[in-house]
């Protein structure tokens, strides 16, 4: 089984890279990628654990870029020691820290008494993601679930206006990944909430910027969406990939490693790792 979209507690997942890769192995995954948000700090230990279990491992990252509220680009086969990438990650860690202070103030204005310590309890003192806030809100009974916290506080127009951190342009996100030796893939296209013609047009633009693939099989894609994204990948000669977006049951309770939601993923298509390996190698040569 293949899962190329996995988060650890180096970003907003629940488990350490070692724990996560052990769980992936136990779930029957043979090809894995860790794609933490704006950080590569989990790659070395994830890679070591995956290799020890005989899995094929792609070092990855997920970068949020401007354009649409949630436009995310996955990078595969990146060099985690690339100076440009590390500089990018350091900048975004600082921006997350600023956003963290703004978020606390924003919530306090609404009478929500969440402290930095409450958030830190959920994130091991590492970078702060919105899911950490969501978990703190649930722990303090300000929301009934992580999803409820997102709906009420973390995806509102006011959040995006007043609290959200600066994000790179799509072209810059793609360039950072490619300059670090990676393959750039559009994450979970359904999240863009675009009709097919608009998505088609966006793909043309992103491909011109260097996009190489589309995450076609994804836990929250319907069979119709998957078919549409597969057709678009073929149309534009882009790679297609698969991933669960596992974060752990405390963050995304319905999403399981490899199998997705109620077994809707379970992807084994050998073309996926083969084409990705080829694309990573091609980049090595240039
Ligand atoms: P951040 O990078 O800190 O802004 O947070 C990104 C995380 O928030 C990812 O794990 C997303 O899956 C999650 N996320 C974004 N939008 C939503 C939403 N509407 N509902 C639940 N989770 C979301
Ligand atoms: Zn996440
Ligand atoms: Fe994402
Ligand atoms: Fe993700």
CSV table of C-alpha atoms and ligand atoms in Angstrom, one decimal, residues 7 12 37-38 64 70 72 96 99 128-131 146-147 150-151 155 160 164-165 191 218 245 247 252, ligand 1:
chain,number,residue,atom,x,y,z
A,7,UNK,CA,2.1,14.3,9.0
A,12,UNK,CA,0.6,19.2,13.4
A,37,UNK,CA,3.8,21.6,6.9
A,38,UNK,CA,6.7,24.0,6.2
A,64,UNK,CA,0.7,26.4,1.9
A,70,UNK,CA,-6.1,26.5,1.1
A,72,UNK,CA,-1.1,23.5,-0.8
A,96,UNK,CA,3.8,30.9,12.5
A,99,UNK,CA,0.4,34.1,13.9
A,128,UNK,CA,2.3,25.8,15.7
A,129,UNK,CA,-0.5,24.8,13.3
A,130,UNK,CA,-4.1,25.6,13.4
A,131,UNK,CA,-4.9,22.0,14.5
A,146,UNK,CA,-11.4,19.8,15.9
A,147,UNK,CA,-13.7,20.3,12.9
A,150,UNK,CA,-12.0,25.1,12.5
A,151,UNK,CA,-15.5,26.0,11.4
A,155,UNK,CA,-11.5,29.3,8.8
A,160,UNK,CA,-8.1,35.0,7.1
A,164,UNK,CA,-3.5,34.3,8.9
A,165,UNK,CA,0.3,34.4,8.3
A,191,UNK,CA,-10.0,21.8,-1.2
A,218,UNK,CA,-7.0,11.4,-1.4
A,245,UNK,CA,-3.3,13.2,5.0
A,247,UNK,CA,-2.4,13.4,11.3
A,252,UNK,CA,-8.3,14.0,12.0
B,1,LIG,P1,-1.8,25.6,9.2
B,1,LIG,O1,-0.7,25.2,8.2
B,1,LIG,O2,-1.4,25.8,10.6
B,1,LIG,O3,-2.6,26.8,8.7
B,1,LIG,O4,-2.9,24.5,9.2
B,1,LIG,C1,-3.1,23.5,8.2
B,1,LIG,C2,-3.8,22.4,8.8
B,1,LIG,O5,-5.2,22.8,9.0
B,1,LIG,C3,-3.9,21.1,7.9
B,1,LIG,O6,-3.7,20.0,8.6
B,1,LIG,C4,-5.3,21.2,7.3
B,1,LIG,O7,-5.8,19.9,7.0
B,1,LIG,C5,-6.1,21.8,8.5
B,1,LIG,N1,-7.3,22.4,7.9
B,1,LIG,C6,-7.3,23.5,7.1
B,1,LIG,N2,-8.6,23.8,6.8
B,1,LIG,C7,-9.4,23.0,7.5
B,1,LIG,C8,-10.8,22.8,7.7
B,1,LIG,N3,-11.6,23.6,7.1
B,1,LIG,N4,-11.2,21.9,8.6
B,1,LIG,C9,-10.3,21.1,9.2
B,1,LIG,N5,-9.0,21.2,9.1
B,1,LIG,C10,-8.5,22.1,8.3
